[in-house]
Short mmCIF file of C-alpha atoms and ligand atoms in Angstrom, two decimals:
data_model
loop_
_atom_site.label_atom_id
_atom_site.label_comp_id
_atom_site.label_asym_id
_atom_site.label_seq_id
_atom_site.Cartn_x
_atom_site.Cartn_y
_atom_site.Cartn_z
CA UNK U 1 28.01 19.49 -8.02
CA UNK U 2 27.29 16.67 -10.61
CA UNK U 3 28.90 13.33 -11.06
CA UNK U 4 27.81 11.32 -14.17
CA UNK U 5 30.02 8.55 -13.32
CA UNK U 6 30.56 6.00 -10.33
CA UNK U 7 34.40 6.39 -9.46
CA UNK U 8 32.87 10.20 -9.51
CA UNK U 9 30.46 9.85 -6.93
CA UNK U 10 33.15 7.66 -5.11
CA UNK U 11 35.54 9.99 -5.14
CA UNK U 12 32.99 12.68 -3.64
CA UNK U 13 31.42 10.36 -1.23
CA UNK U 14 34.52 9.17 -0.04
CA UNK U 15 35.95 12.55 1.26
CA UNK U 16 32.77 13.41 3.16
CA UNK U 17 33.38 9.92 4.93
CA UNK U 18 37.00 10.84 5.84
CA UNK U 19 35.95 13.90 7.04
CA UNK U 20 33.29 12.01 9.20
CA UNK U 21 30.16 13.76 7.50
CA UNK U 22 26.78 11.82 7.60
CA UNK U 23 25.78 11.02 4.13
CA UNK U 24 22.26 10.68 3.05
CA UNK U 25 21.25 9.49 -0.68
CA UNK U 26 17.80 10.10 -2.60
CA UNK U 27 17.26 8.02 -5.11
CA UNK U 28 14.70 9.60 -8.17
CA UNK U 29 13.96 8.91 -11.88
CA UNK U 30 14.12 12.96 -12.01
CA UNK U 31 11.24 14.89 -13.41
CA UNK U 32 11.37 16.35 -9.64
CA UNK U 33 8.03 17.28 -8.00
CA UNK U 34 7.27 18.88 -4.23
CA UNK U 35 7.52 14.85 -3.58
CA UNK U 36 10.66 14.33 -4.27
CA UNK U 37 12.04 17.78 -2.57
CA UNK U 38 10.26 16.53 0.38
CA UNK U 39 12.42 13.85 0.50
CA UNK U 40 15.89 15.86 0.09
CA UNK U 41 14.44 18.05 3.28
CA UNK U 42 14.20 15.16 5.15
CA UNK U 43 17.72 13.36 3.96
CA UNK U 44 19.76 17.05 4.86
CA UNK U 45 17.18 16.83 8.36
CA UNK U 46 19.01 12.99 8.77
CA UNK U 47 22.19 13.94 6.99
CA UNK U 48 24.96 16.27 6.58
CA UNK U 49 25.62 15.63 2.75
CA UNK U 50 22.70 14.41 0.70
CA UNK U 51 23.57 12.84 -2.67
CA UNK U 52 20.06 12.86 -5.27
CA UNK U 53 20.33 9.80 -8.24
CA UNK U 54 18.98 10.83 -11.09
CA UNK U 55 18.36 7.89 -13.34
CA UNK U 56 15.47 6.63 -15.58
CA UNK U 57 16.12 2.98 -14.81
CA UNK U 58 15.34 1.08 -18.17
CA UNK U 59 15.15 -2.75 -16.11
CA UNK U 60 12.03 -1.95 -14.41
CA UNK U 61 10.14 -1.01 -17.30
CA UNK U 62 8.35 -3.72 -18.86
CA UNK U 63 7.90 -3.72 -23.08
CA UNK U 64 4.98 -2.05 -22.92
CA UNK U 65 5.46 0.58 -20.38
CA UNK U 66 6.17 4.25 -20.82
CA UNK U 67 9.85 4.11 -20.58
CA UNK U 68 10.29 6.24 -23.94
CA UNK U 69 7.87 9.15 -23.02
CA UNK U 70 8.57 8.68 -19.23
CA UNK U 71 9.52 13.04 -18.52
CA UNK U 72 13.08 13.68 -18.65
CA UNK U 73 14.30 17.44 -17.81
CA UNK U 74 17.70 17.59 -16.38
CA UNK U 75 18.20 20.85 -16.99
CA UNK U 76 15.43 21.99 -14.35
CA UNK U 77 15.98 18.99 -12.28
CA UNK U 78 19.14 20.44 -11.60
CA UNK U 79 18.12 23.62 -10.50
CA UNK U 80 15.27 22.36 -8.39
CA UNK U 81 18.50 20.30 -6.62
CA UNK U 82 20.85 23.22 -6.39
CA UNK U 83 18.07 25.55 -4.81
CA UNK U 84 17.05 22.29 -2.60
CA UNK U 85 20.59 22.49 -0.98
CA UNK U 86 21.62 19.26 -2.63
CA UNK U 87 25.01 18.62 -2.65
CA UNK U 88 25.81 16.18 -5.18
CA UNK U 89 23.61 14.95 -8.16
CA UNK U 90 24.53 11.71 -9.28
CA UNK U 91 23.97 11.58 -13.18
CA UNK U 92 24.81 8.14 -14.99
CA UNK U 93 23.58 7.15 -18.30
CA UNK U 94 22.62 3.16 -18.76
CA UNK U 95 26.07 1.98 -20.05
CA UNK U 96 27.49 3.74 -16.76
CA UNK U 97 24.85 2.01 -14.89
CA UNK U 98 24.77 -1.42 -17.59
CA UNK U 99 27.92 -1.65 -19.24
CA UNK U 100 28.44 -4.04 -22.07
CA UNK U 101 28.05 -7.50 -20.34
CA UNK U 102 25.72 -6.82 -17.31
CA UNK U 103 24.36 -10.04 -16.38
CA UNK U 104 23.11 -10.13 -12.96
CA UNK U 105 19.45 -9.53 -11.66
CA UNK U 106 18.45 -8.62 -7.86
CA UNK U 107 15.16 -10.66 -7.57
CA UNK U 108 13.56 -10.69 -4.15
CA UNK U 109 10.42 -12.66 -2.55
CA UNK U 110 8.06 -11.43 0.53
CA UNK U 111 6.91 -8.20 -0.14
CA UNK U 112 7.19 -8.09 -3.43
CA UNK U 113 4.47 -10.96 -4.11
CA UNK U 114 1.33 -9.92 -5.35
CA UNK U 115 -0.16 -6.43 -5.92
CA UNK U 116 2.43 -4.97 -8.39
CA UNK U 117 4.57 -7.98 -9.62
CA UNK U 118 0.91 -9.85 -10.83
CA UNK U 119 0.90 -6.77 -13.02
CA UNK U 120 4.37 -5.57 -13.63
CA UNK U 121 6.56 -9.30 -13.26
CA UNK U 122 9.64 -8.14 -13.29
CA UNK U 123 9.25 -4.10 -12.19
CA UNK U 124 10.66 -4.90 -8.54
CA UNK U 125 13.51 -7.01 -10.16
CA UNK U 126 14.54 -3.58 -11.93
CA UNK U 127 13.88 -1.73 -8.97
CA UNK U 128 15.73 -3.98 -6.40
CA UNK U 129 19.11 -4.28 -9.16
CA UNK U 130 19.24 -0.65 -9.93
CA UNK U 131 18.73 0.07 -5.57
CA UNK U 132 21.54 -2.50 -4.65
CA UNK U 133 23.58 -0.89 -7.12
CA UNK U 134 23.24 2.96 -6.04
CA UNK U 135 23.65 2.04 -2.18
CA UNK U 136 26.60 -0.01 -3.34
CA UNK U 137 27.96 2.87 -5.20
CA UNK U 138 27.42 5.55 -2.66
CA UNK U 139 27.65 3.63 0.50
CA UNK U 140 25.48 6.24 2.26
CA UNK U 141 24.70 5.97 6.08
CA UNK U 142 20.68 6.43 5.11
CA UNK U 143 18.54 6.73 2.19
CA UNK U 144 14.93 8.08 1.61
CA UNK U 145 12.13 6.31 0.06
CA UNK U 146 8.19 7.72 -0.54
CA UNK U 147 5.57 5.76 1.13
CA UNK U 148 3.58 6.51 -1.82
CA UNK U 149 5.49 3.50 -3.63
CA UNK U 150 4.73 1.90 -0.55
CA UNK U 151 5.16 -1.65 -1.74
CA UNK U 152 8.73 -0.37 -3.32
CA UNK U 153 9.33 0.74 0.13
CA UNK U 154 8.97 -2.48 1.71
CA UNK U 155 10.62 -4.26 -0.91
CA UNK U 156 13.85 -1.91 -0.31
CA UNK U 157 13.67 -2.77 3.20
CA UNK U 158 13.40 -6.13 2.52
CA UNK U 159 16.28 -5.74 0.19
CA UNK U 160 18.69 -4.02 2.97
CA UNK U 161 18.27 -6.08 5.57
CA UNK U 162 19.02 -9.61 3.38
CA UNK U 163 21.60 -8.68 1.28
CA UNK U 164 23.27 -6.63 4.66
CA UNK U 165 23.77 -3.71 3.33
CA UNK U 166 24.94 -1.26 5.81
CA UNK U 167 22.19 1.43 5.67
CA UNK U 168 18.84 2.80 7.14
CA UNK U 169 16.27 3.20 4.87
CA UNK U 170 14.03 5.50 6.01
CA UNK U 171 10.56 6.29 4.75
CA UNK U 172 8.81 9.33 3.78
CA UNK U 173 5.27 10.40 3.79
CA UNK U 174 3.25 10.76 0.61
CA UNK U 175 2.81 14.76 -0.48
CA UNK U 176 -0.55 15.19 -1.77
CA UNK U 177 -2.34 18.04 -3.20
CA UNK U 178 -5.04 19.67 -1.77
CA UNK U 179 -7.63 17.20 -3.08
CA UNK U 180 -5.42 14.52 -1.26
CA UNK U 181 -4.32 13.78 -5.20
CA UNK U 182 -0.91 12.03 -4.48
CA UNK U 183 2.15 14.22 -6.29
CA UNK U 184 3.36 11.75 -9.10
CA UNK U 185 5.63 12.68 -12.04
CA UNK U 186 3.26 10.30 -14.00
CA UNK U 187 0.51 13.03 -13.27
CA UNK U 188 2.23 15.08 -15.91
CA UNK U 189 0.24 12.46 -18.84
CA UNK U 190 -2.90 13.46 -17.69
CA UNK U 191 -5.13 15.82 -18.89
CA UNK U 192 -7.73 18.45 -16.94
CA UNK U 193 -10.59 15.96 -17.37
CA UNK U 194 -8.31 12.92 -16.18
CA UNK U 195 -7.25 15.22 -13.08
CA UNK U 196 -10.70 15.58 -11.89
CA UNK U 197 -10.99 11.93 -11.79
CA UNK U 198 -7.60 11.32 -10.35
CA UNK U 199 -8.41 13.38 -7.83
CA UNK U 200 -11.00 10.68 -6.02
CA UNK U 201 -8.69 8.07 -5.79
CA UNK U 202 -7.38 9.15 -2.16
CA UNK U 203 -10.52 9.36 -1.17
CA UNK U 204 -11.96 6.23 -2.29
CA UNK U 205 -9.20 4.88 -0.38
CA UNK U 206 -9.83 6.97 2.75
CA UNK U 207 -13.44 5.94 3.03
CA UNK U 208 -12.78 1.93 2.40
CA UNK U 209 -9.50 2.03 4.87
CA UNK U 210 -11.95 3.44 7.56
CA UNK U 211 -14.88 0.83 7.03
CA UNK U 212 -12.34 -1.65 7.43
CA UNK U 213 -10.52 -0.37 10.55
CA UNK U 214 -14.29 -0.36 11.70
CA UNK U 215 -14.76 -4.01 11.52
CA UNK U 216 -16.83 -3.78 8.17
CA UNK U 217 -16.49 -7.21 6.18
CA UNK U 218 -13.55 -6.67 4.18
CA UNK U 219 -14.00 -8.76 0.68
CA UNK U 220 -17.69 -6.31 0.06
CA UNK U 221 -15.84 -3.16 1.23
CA UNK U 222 -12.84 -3.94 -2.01
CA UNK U 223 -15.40 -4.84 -4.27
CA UNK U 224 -17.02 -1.72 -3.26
CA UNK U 225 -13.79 0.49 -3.41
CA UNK U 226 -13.40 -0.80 -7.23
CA UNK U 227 -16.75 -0.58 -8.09
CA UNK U 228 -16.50 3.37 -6.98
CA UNK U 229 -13.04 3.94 -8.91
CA UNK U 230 -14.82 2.73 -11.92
CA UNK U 231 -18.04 4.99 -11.00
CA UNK U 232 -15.81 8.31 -10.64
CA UNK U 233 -14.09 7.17 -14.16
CA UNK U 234 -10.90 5.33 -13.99
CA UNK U 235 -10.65 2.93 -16.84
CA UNK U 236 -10.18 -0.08 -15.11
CA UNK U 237 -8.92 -1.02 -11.66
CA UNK U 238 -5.65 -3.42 -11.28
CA UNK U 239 -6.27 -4.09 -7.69
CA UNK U 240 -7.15 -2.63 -4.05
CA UNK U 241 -6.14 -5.09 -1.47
CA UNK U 242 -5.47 -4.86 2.38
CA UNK U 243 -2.11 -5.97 3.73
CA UNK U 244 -0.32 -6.02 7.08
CA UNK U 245 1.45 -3.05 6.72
CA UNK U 246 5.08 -4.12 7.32
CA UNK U 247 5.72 -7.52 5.63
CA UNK U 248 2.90 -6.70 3.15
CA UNK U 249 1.27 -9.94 4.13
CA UNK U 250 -2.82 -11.00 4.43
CA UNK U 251 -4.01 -8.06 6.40
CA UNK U 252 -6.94 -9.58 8.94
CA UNK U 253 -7.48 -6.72 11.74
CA UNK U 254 -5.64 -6.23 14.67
CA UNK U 255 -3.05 -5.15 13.29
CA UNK U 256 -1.68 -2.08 11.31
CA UNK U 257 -2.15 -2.42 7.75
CA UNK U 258 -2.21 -0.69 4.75
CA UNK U 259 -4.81 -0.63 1.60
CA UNK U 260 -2.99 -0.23 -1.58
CA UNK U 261 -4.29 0.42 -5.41
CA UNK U 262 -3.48 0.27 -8.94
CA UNK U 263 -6.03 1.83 -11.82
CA UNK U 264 -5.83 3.23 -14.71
CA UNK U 265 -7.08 6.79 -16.42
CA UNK U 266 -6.63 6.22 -19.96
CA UNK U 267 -3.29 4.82 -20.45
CA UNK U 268 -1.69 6.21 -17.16
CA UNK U 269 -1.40 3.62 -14.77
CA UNK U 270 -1.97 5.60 -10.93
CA UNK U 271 -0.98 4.12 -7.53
CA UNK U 272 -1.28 4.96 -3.96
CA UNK U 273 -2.23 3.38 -0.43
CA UNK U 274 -3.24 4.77 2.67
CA UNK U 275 -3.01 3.42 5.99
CA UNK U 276 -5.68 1.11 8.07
CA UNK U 277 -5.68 1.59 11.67
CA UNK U 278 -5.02 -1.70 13.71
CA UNK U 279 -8.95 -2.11 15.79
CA UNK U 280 -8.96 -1.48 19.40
O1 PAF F 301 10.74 5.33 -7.13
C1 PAF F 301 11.52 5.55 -8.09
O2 PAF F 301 11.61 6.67 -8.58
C2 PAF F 301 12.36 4.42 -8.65
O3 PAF F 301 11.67 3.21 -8.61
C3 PAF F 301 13.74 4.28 -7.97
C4 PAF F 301 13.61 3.91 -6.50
C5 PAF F 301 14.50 5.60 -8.09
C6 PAF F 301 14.55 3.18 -8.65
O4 PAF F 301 14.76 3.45 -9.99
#
């Protein structure tokens, strides 16, 4: 089932709620990887009705970012959704989403300081308008997030819980292939040289998150993590830092936390983050 407009997916939604059904929603950009259908599994695992967005939010892409070429392909992304066991896609085009008039802009503090917003100001204002909006719109009882946007994830949280909005956001782990390469729909840009580079990213990460759960000194153990992304061939290297791994504050031991990275392979911008065990 598809619904390209709101009072649509309202009128859906709603039924399921009078019947009592659990409803889980899955918000994507489409261009659907194993990622993404991870997350579906788990939202009809916490669910009994699992709505999937598909929208290519325009807000939180800045002027220079890939918003034009980003990979659209409903047609398959539909298919992938009806042989996922999907039950509704929700389809809305920007005027459905930001009719003539939309003035009103989501912007949120904490979590999403630093890391992305020093490179992408007002990504996580996009990303926290167009979120409010689809839980708004569906009112679902949870909705599933990748930790491999992990500072998206907090944000969302973040997001949730001060604007009480009735829902549990629950977070999924990353899918990676079998190099540990995290599954992106951004990996599509690169090319079979790029790959081979992309592929030591995770790794990097790995090896710096366990130096620092091992006490190592932290500031030479980033420097050394960027020094090796530009050594295996990424372009340049936006940031690795440490955080506490739930507010996404200064990460100084003891505690959880995660390491997180931004670099660049030509002109594809890759992220992920791994976790950094708290020392015993
Ligand atoms: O992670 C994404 O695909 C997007 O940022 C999201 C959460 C669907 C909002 O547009």
């Amino acid at each position: 089932m598809v619904a390209a407009s709101v009072a649509a997916l309202r009128q859906t939604v709603g039924g399921w709620r009078r019947q009592g059904l659990r409803v889980a929603l899955v918000p994507t950009m489409g261009a659907l990887h194993e990622g993404h259908l991870s997350l579906m599994t788990l939202a009809l695992e916490r669910a009994d009705r699992c709505v999937v967005s598909i929208f290519v939010n325009p807000t939180q892409f800045g002027p220079n970012e890939d918003l034009d070429k980003y990979p659209r392909q409903l047609a398959r992304d539909l298919d992938l959704l009806a042989g996922a066991g999907v039950h509704l896609a929700f389809t809305p085009s920007p005027s459905e989403m930001y009719p003539e008039g939309f003035a009103t802009t989501v912007r949120l503090g904490g979590p999403a300081l630093g890391l992305e917003t020093d490179f992408r100001p007002t990504f996580f204002d996009g990303v926290a308008t167009v979120v409010a909006k689809l839980l708004l719109q569906t009112l679902p009882d949870c909705a599933i997030f990748g930790e491999k946007d992990y500072q998206q994830l907090c944000v969302i949280r973040q997001l949730a819980r001060d604007l009480d909005i009735p829902v549990e956001i629950i977070g999924a782990p990353t899918i990676r292939d079998t190099s540990g390469l995290a599954l992106s729909s951004r990996n599509a840009y690169l090319d079979a040289v790029q790959m081979v580079v992309a592929r030591r990213l995770n790794a990097v990460l790995v090896e710096a998150a366990a130096a620092l759960a091992g006490g190592d000194g932290p500031d030479s153990i980033l420097v050394r993590a960027k020094r090796d992304l530009i050594g295996a061939g990424f372009r340049s290297v936006d940031y690795v830092e440490a955080r506490e791994a739930l507010a996404l504050g200064p990460w100084r031991g003891g505690v959880e936390g995660r390491l997180l990275a931004a670099a660049w392979l030509g002109n594809t911008r890759l992220i992920d983050n791994v976790p950094i065990p708290a020392r015993s």
